[in-house]
Every structure is written in structure tokens, then in C-alpha cells.
Amino acid sequence: WKCPDETVHGSKADIISTVEFNHTGELLATGDKGGRVVIFQREQESKNQLHRRGEYNVYSTFQSHEPEFDYLKSLEIEEKINKIRWLPQQNAAYFLLSTNDKTVKLWKVSERDKRPEGYNLKDEDGRLRDPATITTLRVPVLRPMDLMVEATPRRVFANAHTYHINSISVNSDYETYMSADDLRINLWNFEITNQSFNIVDIKPANMEELTEVITAAEFHPLHCNTFVYSSSKGTIRLCDMRASALCDRHTKFFEEPEDPSNRSFFSEIISSISDVKFSHSGRYIMTRDYLTVKVWDLNMENRPIETYQVHDYLRSKLCSLYENDCIFDKFECVWNGSDSVIMTGSYNNFFRMFDRNTKRDVTLEASRENSKPRAILKPRKVCVGGKRRKDEISVDSLDFSKKILHTAWHPSENIIAVAATNNLYIFQDKVN
Amino acid sequence: MEFKLEAHRIVSISLGKIYNSRVQRGGIKLHKNLLVSLVLRSARQVYLSDPCQGGLCLGGPGAGGPSQPQPPPPPQQQQQQQLPGEPAPGWGDPLPRDSSMEQDPEPALATLEPPALPPGLGKRQMEGSPPVRAEAVPEAPRRRVEATETERSGCSGAGGGGEGAPEGPPRARHCCCRRFCCSPPGTPRADCGCRPRSDEGAPQPPPVCPRKRSAAGVGVGPAGCQASGGSPVKKPRRDSEEQPGEEEEMETGNVANLITIFGSSFSGLLRKTPVGGREDEDGEEEEEEEEPQRGPEAAEPGPMYCDKPVLRNLNPWSTAIVAF
């Protein structure tokens, strides 16, 4: 994996909270804690510079969400962008959904490279002309101008969630999408903002009986009636919207029996699923809990078909990680375009890739020192035993403040985006 | 002994997290607090089930029983899961501790040995409780621990729950507000400043103080006292809840009360039989939830725990209390 020129985009101000490629990989969107969205666009490869793959440069920046205050409940609503999801492109403009804890917004990002000139009633500065002075009429014409990218909010989907939104997912019908909070999932139509359908509600009548919450949800990539949601208890439910209006009863229930030898105070926390993703094929789902990534076959509910240890050396440190709140970190996971490799983040700015076919895995680091342009990333290794080799890093030296929670993989090429706190790293794989 | 200290530490840390969650930006996060409450419950169970409490390590590691499915294993629960007639080695040891910690002669740990239980207490007291608790019994492995606790506390609570009028306990719980004001007889409500709960109805006898006094002197009472260790925890939470039927809010408001809950009810926590069984199914999710009708099983008044002899033995918890 290599680091092309100028691929580190950092804002000292804000921590990146979500990263997402669009369906073609031409655009890469990031959301941050300050409610801003920054979109990068890949430069077209030019014939003159064959050796230079397209780089990603800033295309558009806009403020998606602002801090709000709910006066009724005396609650401040954070502007942090929890998720961004792109819509497939259907015309010249790009559309994306971005959400904070309470409100989902549909943004239209469009280019303007022409502007009309030659108005009759206003002059070029925009000042109104005195109609009495007009002696002739002309037809305004469009003249080229410097490219301007503008983002406008086209829809605001608000007031539908009592709890904090953790996921949004666009349906394959491109007409609907869902938003999920801790206890409920709502189905929206893009055109209708003042109502949504509640399709999952796990809030118990007696809140004291609450034992689990929804942690992530996603639509099947191909079947518009199917979606999954994961829970804090480490289970995944697959639901079919054709079965009933309210999908409280699942069609499939994925759960792996707990290993009794691993029980501790923190067993429940580390089994909570932080992310769930369908494979591009729609045949598998991948889940991330605190220490592992698991791949499940939709046709087998009683256990995953693959389990990958991300950083099992942390298992003996759970108490410290509980104290410093790291145990609550929500790592995401991603598939590559062909579903053959999966990737997820870890601490010390490490991220891990697992090749499902060769069963090989690699640990890489996203850091400025190691990422000179064109530099090849060196695999890293964490030493768990006594003797530490020269290039290894010991568990106790890991920096837990440097965590990689959000990563993204280009839909068809080996280009990855890795968010390390407030820096975004983009790496490309040079096959030749 | 080590895991008791560990459990203590984890409880303190967890309470701190819940406390801090009140002031964090964006409101209380339900997911995180649910997880913290699960840890809190596990640690508390370990702490309470550990015979080595208050510095008197009488049972020793052997008291935990041979096969321990989970580290650290709550010995009492372990025993409950085994044959009732087989107390773990050293089982009799905790008794002196209990009597030293309580002013009541009846050893609370008698409830832990089913054969020693007075007739009627040996049975699972689930029947006496509302369906809420009964449902908790046949649940997943994790619930197993709670179920046994239910047994224990239900046994001890049977004494109190059985003797009190059904409406007594709820009323007692009601009056046992967060400060555990030891209200004079007949005026629990006024002193506690608790919000009246319409669902409990107005015409409730004031059992709080009479029960307290009886508990001090009578053998049966203490069992109830022990069981009610849990009720004060629940009560303040409930009092702070909105009445049902209100516009739905994010129900994490009670997190704010949890610190006071634990601050004032540590004496209850230290009583070996945790909770009147009510906490069994819910664990510490209480801080996030509404408390609906409580069954009569676990209702013991909180003010009981203001007794000085009990408070003297609260040293292990003093740091936690001071912190909050």
C-alpha cells in the first residue's frame, strides 16, 4: 500500500466521525464532530502522468448540522455527523444523506460553471436599473465562470427519533431509506419529510426490562425488502418488510453461543456489535465487536463462518480500557469491492486487513511519519510476549488516544480512506 | 479477596461514569449507560456474594465452591445452582459476619442455605411477585445468576413481603425517597417529599416506620430488611420518573439519581442478600428506566439502613460514598 502525494488532509479543529465513498468512488465524503461535511473528488488521470493515479482533492465543504438545543427536554443536541450515505447518481448532481443524533438531511451537491449575463432590469453588479433608462431589450446569455460547487439542503427529516440515531441506510429501490436509533428504526421516503414509518421498535413497555439496544442497521444491497440490525448483546436480526408492517419479529436471528471460559465483568460490553455491513454480493454480513470481526453467512444463523481477532492482546486489559472509556469505542468495518478482504481499525493508529481467501492478515499504521508521499506502508506488529523484536511495539506502548474508528474502501479499486482522529489518510495499492 | 477489591473498584468507576454522563454534551447515551449498568450489576453481585466482606474473610476461596463457571464466581449463586442440600465448604462461615454487620439476630445467610430456611422461605418467592419477576426466571444463561439471587433475596424477602400488606411495600418504597429520610410514623410522605404516585393509590397504610421498628426487634423483620436492600435503590429512581402517559422522553433521566441512590443505600448493598429480587431481572438498568408497579415482594423501607451499627461497617464503601 502506498501513499500518493498530498493525501493527508487534516483539520486541526475537528475529529472525523464518518467516511464514505460514493458508488463510483469518484467522491469521498467525511463528516466531523463540528457538523461539517468535506467532500473530496478524485482527479481525472491525465495521459501525461500515467504513473500518477488520481488524487483526491477537496471538492466541497459545507456545514451540514448545527448544534441545537431541545428546550423541552433541556438537552443539547450535538452537531456531530454520525453517518453519511450517498445516493446513486441519477443526474449531474450528487446527493447524500447526513445525520447527527436527531436529524437526517438530504444534501444536493452540484456544480455551476456558467452564469447568466445580460439582464435587462439589473446591471452586472446586480443593482437595479431604472426602467425609464432602458431603451432596448436583450436576451440574457450563459457565460462560463469559474467552477463553483454548491451544496444545498433539499430535505430535512426531523423529529422522528427520541433516542440517538446511530445508522442510516439507503434502500436499493433508491426511493426509501431507514434511520435507526437505540430502540427504533424508521423507514422514510425521500420525498416525504413530515412522516416516517416505524418498522422496528424494541422499546419494552417497562423500561426496566431493557436489556439490549440497536447498535447498527443496514439494508440488503439487492433486496429492497430485507434489512439487518445488530444489538448490544451481540446478535443480528434479519427482517423482511413483506412479512408485516412492524418488523419486531425477525426472519433470521444470528447469534453465536458465548464461550464460558471468556466470561468477565466486561463480557457484555465486548460482545456489543458496533457495526454491521452486508457484503457487496448480499450473501454475507460482517459484524464488528470490540475484539473481533466476524463474517456470517445469511444461511447459517447459529455461528459465524469466519472470526478474525483484531487485537486479542487487549483481552487482558479490559479493566483499564473500561476505566479510560476505550472499551466503548465503536469501530467500523468495511469490505473491499470484491468481498475478498475486510478491513477495520484499532489503536495506535493501526488498522488491520484480513484476506478471507488466503487467511493472511496485515497491520498497517496511519501516521505522518510513516506516510511520506509514495512511501510504502510497512506492516506493523504488536508484541504480546516477553521478548520484543526491533520493529515490534509492545502492548503497553500503544497509544489509545489514537484510534481508527472509521475507514472506507473504494467500491472497485484498491483505494482506502482511513480517518485517524482529525486526519484523513488515503492509501492506494500499487499492483504493478 | 482480590476480586472483591476489583469488584469494588469497578463499582466505583461505573458510578463515576454514570454520574459524568449527566453532564456530557448531547444528553445521556442510552447504549453506554446500559453497558455500564450491566458491568455495575455484575461487579455488585460479585462484591455482595463474596463472603469476604468488611475485612472478614471467613469463607476463603474455598467458599466459592468447586466449579465456577465465571470468574469471579459468586459463591452463593454457585451454591444455589447446585443441589440445595449441598452447601459449599465453609458455608457456615459467613454467618458470623452477617450477625456482626446486622443488628438482627437472624443470620441473613440462612437464606442461602435452603435447608436452613424457615418453611415457606425455601420456595422460590417468585410466586409472591408480579409477573415481572417470574418472567425473569427462565431466561438466558446470564439471567441464571439473577434467578438465584431472586431465590435468595426472595427467600429473605418473603418474610417481609409476606408479612406486610401488599400495599404496604409499595407505599414503603414510595416513601423511601432518595435521601432515605427517616420519616416519623404516619408522615412518611410529607417528610420524604416524594412525588405521590397515582398508580399506588392514596389509601395506603403507612408501613414504613412500623416495619422498621418491627424489623429491628423481630426475627422475621430482618429478612425483610435484607430484601429491601434493593427497594430503596429502585424507589428513588421511580420517584423521579415521569408519570406514565406523558409525552415520551428519552428515558435516561434517572441516571442523574443513581449516585444519590447508591450514596444513601450502600448499607443496603452491603447486606448480603442483594435486592428484593427486583434487581435481578433488571440489574442496574434502573438508572435509565421507568419503574412501573412494583410487586409487593421486595418492598422494604429504606430508612432502616440509617442504623448506626450498620453504618459503622461501611468502611469499604466510604470512599465511594464520599466521592458522590
mmCIF file of N, CA and C in Angstrom, chain A residues 60-167:
data_model
loop_
_atom_site.group_PDB
_atom_site.id
_atom_site.type_symbol
_atom_site.label_atom_id
_atom_site.label_comp_id
_atom_site.label_asym_id
_atom_site.label_seq_id
_atom_site.Cartn_x
_atom_site.Cartn_y
_atom_site.Cartn_z
ATOM 1 N N SER A 60 -15.813 20.084 -2.052
ATOM 2 C CA SER A 60 -16.841 20.932 -1.466
ATOM 3 C C SER A 60 -16.787 20.803 0.042
ATOM 4 N N THR A 61 -17.080 21.895 0.718
ATOM 5 C CA THR A 61 -17.149 21.885 2.181
ATOM 6 C C THR A 61 -18.394 22.645 2.590
ATOM 7 N N PHE A 62 -19.151 22.065 3.459
ATOM 8 C CA PHE A 62 -20.332 22.791 3.926
ATOM 9 C C PHE A 62 -20.689 22.373 5.340
ATOM 10 N N GLN A 63 -21.429 23.227 5.992
ATOM 11 C CA GLN A 63 -21.874 22.955 7.353
ATOM 12 C C GLN A 63 -23.203 22.214 7.262
ATOM 13 N N SER A 64 -23.193 20.958 7.633
ATOM 14 C CA SER A 64 -24.416 20.166 7.493
ATOM 15 C C SER A 64 -25.351 20.354 8.680
ATOM 16 N N HIS A 65 -24.801 20.239 9.872
ATOM 17 C CA HIS A 65 -25.638 20.340 11.067
ATOM 18 C C HIS A 65 -25.040 21.354 12.019
ATOM 19 N N GLU A 66 -25.934 22.018 12.713
ATOM 20 C CA GLU A 66 -25.502 22.971 13.739
ATOM 21 C C GLU A 66 -25.919 22.436 15.103
ATOM 22 N N PRO A 67 -25.238 22.900 16.144
ATOM 23 C CA PRO A 67 -25.700 22.476 17.478
ATOM 24 C C PRO A 67 -27.107 23.007 17.720
ATOM 25 N N GLU A 68 -27.900 22.186 18.347
ATOM 26 C CA GLU A 68 -29.264 22.591 18.658
ATOM 27 C C GLU A 68 -29.516 22.381 20.128
ATOM 28 N N PHE A 69 -30.570 23.013 20.586
ATOM 29 C CA PHE A 69 -30.932 22.825 21.976
ATOM 30 C C PHE A 69 -32.415 22.471 22.039
ATOM 31 N N ASP A 70 -32.680 21.362 22.667
ATOM 32 C CA ASP A 70 -34.073 20.954 22.850
ATOM 33 C C ASP A 70 -34.536 21.554 24.173
ATOM 34 N N TYR A 71 -35.318 22.592 24.078
ATOM 35 C CA TYR A 71 -35.701 23.294 25.299
ATOM 36 C C TYR A 71 -36.642 22.483 26.148
ATOM 37 N N LEU A 72 -37.440 21.663 25.496
ATOM 38 C CA LEU A 72 -38.419 20.890 26.256
ATOM 39 C C LEU A 72 -37.727 19.894 27.174
ATOM 40 N N LYS A 73 -36.683 19.280 26.682
ATOM 41 C CA LYS A 73 -36.017 18.263 27.481
ATOM 42 C C LYS A 73 -34.712 18.764 28.073
ATOM 43 N N SER A 74 -34.427 20.024 27.855
ATOM 44 C CA SER A 74 -33.166 20.592 28.340
ATOM 45 C C SER A 74 -31.982 19.763 27.904
ATOM 46 N N LEU A 75 -31.952 19.469 26.628
ATOM 47 C CA LEU A 75 -30.876 18.649 26.105
ATOM 48 C C LEU A 75 -30.197 19.373 24.974
ATOM 49 N N GLU A 76 -28.890 19.306 24.982
ATOM 50 C CA GLU A 76 -28.188 19.849 23.835
ATOM 51 C C GLU A 76 -28.039 18.734 22.815
ATOM 52 N N ILE A 77 -28.275 19.039 21.575
ATOM 53 C CA ILE A 77 -28.148 18.046 20.512
ATOM 54 C C ILE A 77 -26.847 18.322 19.783
ATOM 55 N N GLU A 78 -25.995 17.345 19.813
ATOM 56 C CA GLU A 78 -24.680 17.515 19.197
ATOM 57 C C GLU A 78 -24.785 17.631 17.690
ATOM 58 N N GLU A 79 -23.898 18.420 17.127
ATOM 59 C CA GLU A 79 -23.898 18.583 15.679
ATOM 60 C C GLU A 79 -23.026 17.548 14.983
ATOM 61 N N LYS A 80 -22.410 16.712 15.750
ATOM 62 C CA LYS A 80 -21.502 15.714 15.174
ATOM 63 C C LYS A 80 -22.218 14.867 14.133
ATOM 64 N N ILE A 81 -21.567 14.681 13.001
ATOM 65 C CA ILE A 81 -22.144 13.869 11.935
ATOM 66 C C ILE A 81 -21.870 12.407 12.262
ATOM 67 N N ASN A 82 -22.922 11.653 12.472
ATOM 68 C CA ASN A 82 -22.740 10.255 12.819
ATOM 69 C C ASN A 82 -22.518 9.386 11.589
ATOM 70 N N LYS A 83 -23.272 9.664 10.535
ATOM 71 C CA LYS A 83 -23.141 8.857 9.330
ATOM 72 C C LYS A 83 -23.422 9.704 8.102
ATOM 73 N N ILE A 84 -22.755 9.323 7.006
ATOM 74 C CA ILE A 84 -23.051 9.874 5.685
ATOM 75 C C ILE A 84 -23.303 8.697 4.758
ATOM 76 N N ARG A 85 -24.341 8.785 3.967
ATOM 77 C CA ARG A 85 -24.587 7.769 2.967
ATOM 78 C C ARG A 85 -24.918 8.451 1.647
ATOM 79 N N TRP A 86 -24.284 7.984 0.585
ATOM 80 C CA TRP A 86 -24.518 8.568 -0.733
ATOM 81 C C TRP A 86 -25.712 7.914 -1.405
ATOM 82 N N LEU A 87 -26.382 8.701 -2.224
ATOM 83 C CA LEU A 87 -27.380 8.126 -3.113
ATOM 84 C C LEU A 87 -26.707 7.859 -4.448
ATOM 85 N N PRO A 88 -27.196 6.875 -5.172
ATOM 86 C CA PRO A 88 -26.614 6.653 -6.500
ATOM 87 C C PRO A 88 -26.909 7.861 -7.383
ATOM 88 N N GLN A 89 -25.982 8.132 -8.271
ATOM 89 C CA GLN A 89 -26.125 9.338 -9.063
ATOM 90 C C GLN A 89 -27.128 9.123 -10.175
ATOM 91 N N GLN A 90 -28.066 10.034 -10.286
ATOM 92 C CA GLN A 90 -29.098 9.881 -11.317
ATOM 93 C C GLN A 90 -29.103 11.051 -12.291
ATOM 94 N N ASN A 91 -28.400 12.108 -11.939
ATOM 95 C CA ASN A 91 -28.256 13.218 -12.889
ATOM 96 C C ASN A 91 -26.924 13.892 -12.592
ATOM 97 N N ALA A 92 -26.783 15.094 -13.009
ATOM 98 C CA ALA A 92 -25.481 15.743 -12.859
ATOM 99 C C ALA A 92 -25.154 16.039 -11.409
ATOM 100 N N ALA A 93 -26.138 16.133 -10.575
ATOM 101 C CA ALA A 93 -25.890 16.496 -9.186
ATOM 102 C C ALA A 93 -25.631 15.253 -8.356
ATOM 103 N N TYR A 94 -24.976 15.459 -7.216
ATOM 104 C CA TYR A 94 -24.733 14.378 -6.264
ATOM 105 C C TYR A 94 -25.639 14.587 -5.051
ATOM 106 N N PHE A 95 -26.123 13.492 -4.518
ATOM 107 C CA PHE A 95 -26.978 13.585 -3.339
ATOM 108 C C PHE A 95 -26.415 12.706 -2.241
ATOM 109 N N LEU A 96 -26.445 13.245 -1.029
ATOM 110 C CA LEU A 96 -26.024 12.420 0.092
ATOM 111 C C LEU A 96 -26.910 12.701 1.292
ATOM 112 N N LEU A 97 -26.993 11.689 2.158
ATOM 113 C CA LEU A 97 -27.693 11.836 3.428
ATOM 114 C C LEU A 97 -26.648 12.012 4.510
ATOM 115 N N SER A 98 -26.880 12.958 5.392
ATOM 116 C CA SER A 98 -26.002 13.083 6.545
ATOM 117 C C SER A 98 -26.886 13.212 7.780
ATOM 118 N N THR A 99 -26.428 12.647 8.870
ATOM 119 C CA THR A 99 -27.248 12.659 10.073
ATOM 120 C C THR A 99 -26.430 12.945 11.310
ATOM 121 N N ASN A 100 -27.056 13.643 12.249
ATOM 122 C CA ASN A 100 -26.483 13.758 13.590
ATOM 123 C C ASN A 100 -27.339 12.886 14.506
ATOM 124 N N ASP A 101 -27.394 13.204 15.790
ATOM 125 C CA ASP A 101 -28.138 12.346 16.708
ATOM 126 C C ASP A 101 -29.640 12.333 16.450
ATOM 127 N N LYS A 102 -30.151 13.405 15.858
ATOM 128 C CA LYS A 102 -31.606 13.521 15.822
ATOM 129 C C LYS A 102 -32.199 13.782 14.446
ATOM 130 N N THR A 103 -31.403 14.365 13.548
ATOM 131 C CA THR A 103 -31.979 14.854 12.293
ATOM 132 C C THR A 103 -31.178 14.356 11.110
ATOM 133 N N VAL A 104 -31.896 13.875 10.088
ATOM 134 C CA VAL A 104 -31.264 13.440 8.853
ATOM 135 C C VAL A 104 -31.514 14.511 7.806
ATOM 136 N N LYS A 105 -30.501 14.789 7.001
ATOM 137 C CA LYS A 105 -30.669 15.796 5.949
ATOM 138 C C LYS A 105 -30.204 15.234 4.615
ATOM 139 N N LEU A 106 -30.945 15.604 3.593
ATOM 140 C CA LEU A 106 -30.556 15.230 2.237
ATOM 141 C C LEU A 106 -29.917 16.452 1.598
ATOM 142 N N TRP A 107 -28.680 16.306 1.174
ATOM 143 C CA TRP A 107 -27.935 17.412 0.574
ATOM 144 C C TRP A 107 -27.737 17.168 -0.908
ATOM 145 N N LYS A 108 -27.880 18.236 -1.649
ATOM 146 C CA LYS A 108 -27.604 18.186 -3.085
ATOM 147 C C LYS A 108 -26.319 18.956 -3.325
ATOM 148 N N VAL A 109 -25.393 18.281 -3.950
ATOM 149 C CA VAL A 109 -24.114 18.907 -4.263
ATOM 150 C C VAL A 109 -24.024 19.031 -5.782
ATOM 151 N N SER A 110 -23.969 20.261 -6.264
ATOM 152 C CA SER A 110 -23.994 20.438 -7.715
ATOM 153 C C SER A 110 -22.959 21.465 -8.135
ATOM 154 N N GLU A 111 -22.617 21.370 -9.373
ATOM 155 C CA GLU A 111 -21.610 22.277 -9.914
ATOM 156 C C GLU A 111 -22.289 23.363 -10.721
ATOM 157 N N ARG A 112 -21.645 24.473 -10.673
ATOM 158 C CA ARG A 112 -22.122 25.571 -11.508
ATOM 159 C C ARG A 112 -20.900 26.143 -12.203
ATOM 160 N N ASP A 113 -20.915 26.086 -13.518
ATOM 161 C CA ASP A 113 -19.765 26.642 -14.231
ATOM 162 C C ASP A 113 -20.196 27.647 -15.289
ATOM 163 N N LYS A 114 -21.460 28.017 -15.252
ATOM 164 C CA LYS A 114 -21.937 29.060 -16.155
ATOM 165 C C LYS A 114 -22.837 29.972 -15.346
ATOM 166 N N ARG A 115 -22.889 31.193 -15.797
ATOM 167 C CA ARG A 115 -23.868 32.060 -15.144
ATOM 168 C C ARG A 115 -24.494 32.979 -16.200
ATOM 169 N N PRO A 116 -25.699 33.365 -15.919
ATOM 170 C CA PRO A 116 -26.386 34.212 -16.914
ATOM 171 C C PRO A 116 -25.883 35.654 -16.825
ATOM 172 N N GLU A 117 -25.732 36.233 -17.977
ATOM 173 C CA GLU A 117 -25.333 37.634 -18.031
ATOM 174 C C GLU A 117 -26.227 38.362 -19.015
ATOM 175 N N GLY A 118 -26.402 39.633 -18.787
ATOM 176 C CA GLY A 118 -27.200 40.444 -19.716
ATOM 177 C C GLY A 118 -28.635 40.587 -19.294
ATOM 178 N N TYR A 119 -28.851 40.771 -18.059
ATOM 179 C CA TYR A 119 -30.218 41.028 -17.618
ATOM 180 C C TYR A 119 -30.634 42.424 -18.058
ATOM 181 N N ASN A 120 -31.899 42.572 -18.183
ATOM 182 C CA ASN A 120 -32.397 43.885 -18.571
ATOM 183 C C ASN A 120 -32.619 44.785 -17.376
ATOM 184 N N LEU A 121 -33.118 44.234 -16.342
ATOM 185 C CA LEU A 121 -33.512 45.066 -15.218
ATOM 186 C C LEU A 121 -32.409 45.250 -14.184
ATOM 187 N N LYS A 122 -31.347 44.473 -14.309
ATOM 188 C CA LYS A 122 -30.239 44.709 -13.396
ATOM 189 C C LYS A 122 -28.967 44.813 -14.215
ATOM 190 N N ASP A 123 -28.045 45.548 -13.665
ATOM 191 C CA ASP A 123 -26.756 45.612 -14.358
ATOM 192 C C ASP A 123 -25.834 44.526 -13.828
ATOM 193 N N GLU A 124 -24.608 44.544 -14.306
ATOM 194 C CA GLU A 124 -23.725 43.418 -13.994
ATOM 195 C C GLU A 124 -23.417 43.305 -12.516
ATOM 196 N N ASP A 125 -23.545 44.403 -11.807
ATOM 197 C CA ASP A 125 -23.285 44.318 -10.369
ATOM 198 C C ASP A 125 -24.507 43.886 -9.590
ATOM 199 N N GLY A 126 -25.600 43.783 -10.286
ATOM 200 C CA GLY A 126 -26.807 43.368 -9.595
ATOM 201 C C GLY A 126 -27.691 44.515 -9.188
ATOM 202 N N ARG A 127 -27.250 45.687 -9.393
ATOM 203 C CA ARG A 127 -28.081 46.823 -8.996
ATOM 204 C C ARG A 127 -29.216 46.996 -9.995
ATOM 205 N N LEU A 128 -30.312 47.402 -9.479
ATOM 206 C CA LEU A 128 -31.481 47.570 -10.337
ATOM 207 C C LEU A 128 -31.313 48.804 -11.222
ATOM 208 N N ARG A 129 -31.758 48.605 -12.420
ATOM 209 C CA ARG A 129 -31.702 49.735 -13.345
ATOM 210 C C ARG A 129 -33.047 50.452 -13.354
ATOM 211 N N ASP A 130 -32.974 51.667 -13.581
ATOM 212 C CA ASP A 130 -34.188 52.459 -13.668
ATOM 213 C C ASP A 130 -34.892 52.115 -14.983
ATOM 214 N N PRO A 131 -36.085 51.580 -14.899
ATOM 215 C CA PRO A 131 -36.754 51.141 -16.129
ATOM 216 C C PRO A 131 -36.871 52.262 -17.166
ATOM 217 N N ALA A 132 -36.878 53.443 -16.698
ATOM 218 C CA ALA A 132 -37.021 54.549 -17.653
ATOM 219 C C ALA A 132 -35.815 54.679 -18.565
ATOM 220 N N THR A 133 -34.689 54.124 -18.094
ATOM 221 C CA THR A 133 -33.474 54.280 -18.899
ATOM 222 C C THR A 133 -33.309 53.157 -19.908
ATOM 223 N N ILE A 134 -34.168 52.195 -19.856
ATOM 224 C CA ILE A 134 -33.995 51.047 -20.756
ATOM 225 C C ILE A 134 -34.614 51.395 -22.099
ATOM 226 N N THR A 135 -33.798 51.286 -23.109
ATOM 227 C CA THR A 135 -34.311 51.602 -24.447
ATOM 228 C C THR A 135 -34.379 50.375 -25.331
ATOM 229 N N THR A 136 -33.542 49.391 -25.027
ATOM 230 C CA THR A 136 -33.586 48.171 -25.833
ATOM 231 C C THR A 136 -33.693 46.968 -24.903
ATOM 232 N N LEU A 137 -34.091 45.867 -25.464
ATOM 233 C CA LEU A 137 -34.158 44.621 -24.701
ATOM 234 C C LEU A 137 -33.169 43.623 -25.271
ATOM 235 N N ARG A 138 -32.649 42.828 -24.411
ATOM 236 C CA ARG A 138 -31.737 41.778 -24.868
ATOM 237 C C ARG A 138 -32.070 40.490 -24.122
ATOM 238 N N VAL A 139 -31.626 39.395 -24.703
ATOM 239 C CA VAL A 139 -31.839 38.098 -24.064
ATOM 240 C C VAL A 139 -30.581 37.751 -23.281
ATOM 241 N N PRO A 140 -30.741 37.448 -22.002
ATOM 242 C CA PRO A 140 -29.547 37.061 -21.231
ATOM 243 C C PRO A 140 -28.910 35.807 -21.810
ATOM 244 N N VAL A 141 -27.616 35.715 -21.722
ATOM 245 C CA VAL A 141 -26.906 34.539 -22.208
ATOM 246 C C VAL A 141 -26.085 33.936 -21.078
ATOM 247 N N LEU A 142 -25.784 32.655 -21.237
ATOM 248 C CA LEU A 142 -24.966 31.971 -20.239
ATOM 249 C C LEU A 142 -23.505 32.069 -20.652
ATOM 250 N N ARG A 143 -22.728 32.537 -19.714
ATOM 251 C CA ARG A 143 -21.299 32.632 -19.995
ATOM 252 C C ARG A 143 -20.535 31.770 -19.009
ATOM 253 N N PRO A 144 -19.408 31.257 -19.395
ATOM 254 C CA PRO A 144 -18.630 30.402 -18.488
ATOM 255 C C PRO A 144 -18.143 31.202 -17.285
ATOM 256 N N MET A 145 -18.000 30.510 -16.199
ATOM 257 C CA MET A 145 -17.449 31.125 -14.997
ATOM 258 C C MET A 145 -16.568 30.095 -14.310
ATOM 259 N N ASP A 146 -15.892 30.516 -13.291
ATOM 260 C CA ASP A 146 -15.091 29.572 -12.507
ATOM 261 C C ASP A 146 -16.014 28.560 -11.867
ATOM 262 N N LEU A 147 -15.546 27.364 -11.852
ATOM 263 C CA LEU A 147 -16.375 26.291 -11.304
ATOM 264 C C LEU A 147 -16.706 26.580 -9.852
ATOM 265 N N MET A 148 -17.977 26.448 -9.555
ATOM 266 C CA MET A 148 -18.399 26.621 -8.182
ATOM 267 C C MET A 148 -19.203 25.387 -7.787
ATOM 268 N N VAL A 149 -18.887 24.853 -6.660
ATOM 269 C CA VAL A 149 -19.625 23.693 -6.164
ATOM 270 C C VAL A 149 -20.493 24.165 -5.018
ATOM 271 N N GLU A 150 -21.743 23.959 -5.138
ATOM 272 C CA GLU A 150 -22.615 24.409 -4.064
ATOM 273 C C GLU A 150 -23.422 23.250 -3.503
ATOM 274 N N ALA A 151 -23.612 23.328 -2.212
ATOM 275 C CA ALA A 151 -24.374 22.298 -1.517
ATOM 276 C C ALA A 151 -25.617 22.940 -0.942
ATOM 277 N N THR A 152 -26.739 22.336 -1.227
ATOM 278 C CA THR A 152 -27.985 22.878 -0.694
ATOM 279 C C THR A 152 -28.756 21.764 -0.001
ATOM 280 N N PRO A 153 -29.353 22.077 1.125
ATOM 281 C CA PRO A 153 -30.162 21.059 1.811
ATOM 282 C C PRO A 153 -31.516 20.936 1.116
ATOM 283 N N ARG A 154 -31.783 19.755 0.603
ATOM 284 C CA ARG A 154 -33.033 19.590 -0.126
ATOM 285 C C ARG A 154 -34.151 19.051 0.746
ATOM 286 N N ARG A 155 -33.791 18.248 1.756
ATOM 287 C CA ARG A 155 -34.816 17.717 2.642
ATOM 288 C C ARG A 155 -34.239 17.683 4.048
ATOM 289 N N VAL A 156 -35.116 17.903 5.009
ATOM 290 C CA VAL A 156 -34.722 17.765 6.406
ATOM 291 C C VAL A 156 -35.721 16.818 7.057
ATOM 292 N N PHE A 157 -35.227 15.706 7.551
ATOM 293 C CA PHE A 157 -36.092 14.700 8.160
ATOM 294 C C PHE A 157 -35.874 14.776 9.673
ATOM 295 N N ALA A 158 -36.773 15.422 10.341
ATOM 296 C CA ALA A 158 -36.556 15.721 11.755
ATOM 297 C C ALA A 158 -37.677 15.175 12.619
ATOM 298 N N ASN A 159 -37.420 15.188 13.899
ATOM 299 C CA ASN A 159 -38.429 14.901 14.916
ATOM 300 C C ASN A 159 -39.004 13.505 14.848
ATOM 301 N N ALA A 160 -38.180 12.569 14.432
ATOM 302 C CA ALA A 160 -38.706 11.205 14.367
ATOM 303 C C ALA A 160 -38.014 10.275 15.339
ATOM 304 N N HIS A 161 -36.984 10.780 16.007
ATOM 305 C CA HIS A 161 -36.212 9.897 16.865
ATOM 306 C C HIS A 161 -36.084 10.466 18.265
ATOM 307 N N THR A 162 -36.508 9.636 19.209
ATOM 308 C CA THR A 162 -36.379 10.021 20.605
ATOM 309 C C THR A 162 -34.969 9.748 21.097
ATOM 310 N N TYR A 163 -34.363 8.705 20.596
ATOM 311 C CA TYR A 163 -33.035 8.326 21.037
ATOM 312 C C TYR A 163 -32.024 8.715 19.970
ATOM 313 N N HIS A 164 -30.772 8.406 20.199
ATOM 314 C CA HIS A 164 -29.717 8.878 19.308
ATOM 315 C C HIS A 164 -29.612 8.019 18.063
ATOM 316 N N ILE A 165 -29.631 8.674 16.912
ATOM 317 C CA ILE A 165 -29.517 7.955 15.648
ATOM 318 C C ILE A 165 -28.109 7.403 15.524
ATOM 319 N N ASN A 166 -28.009 6.098 15.211
ATOM 320 C CA ASN A 166 -26.683 5.514 15.018
ATOM 321 C C ASN A 166 -26.435 5.085 13.583
ATOM 322 N N SER A 167 -27.495 4.898 12.776
ATOM 323 C CA SER A 167 -27.300 4.398 11.413
ATOM 324 C C SER A 167 -28.318 4.995 10.465
#
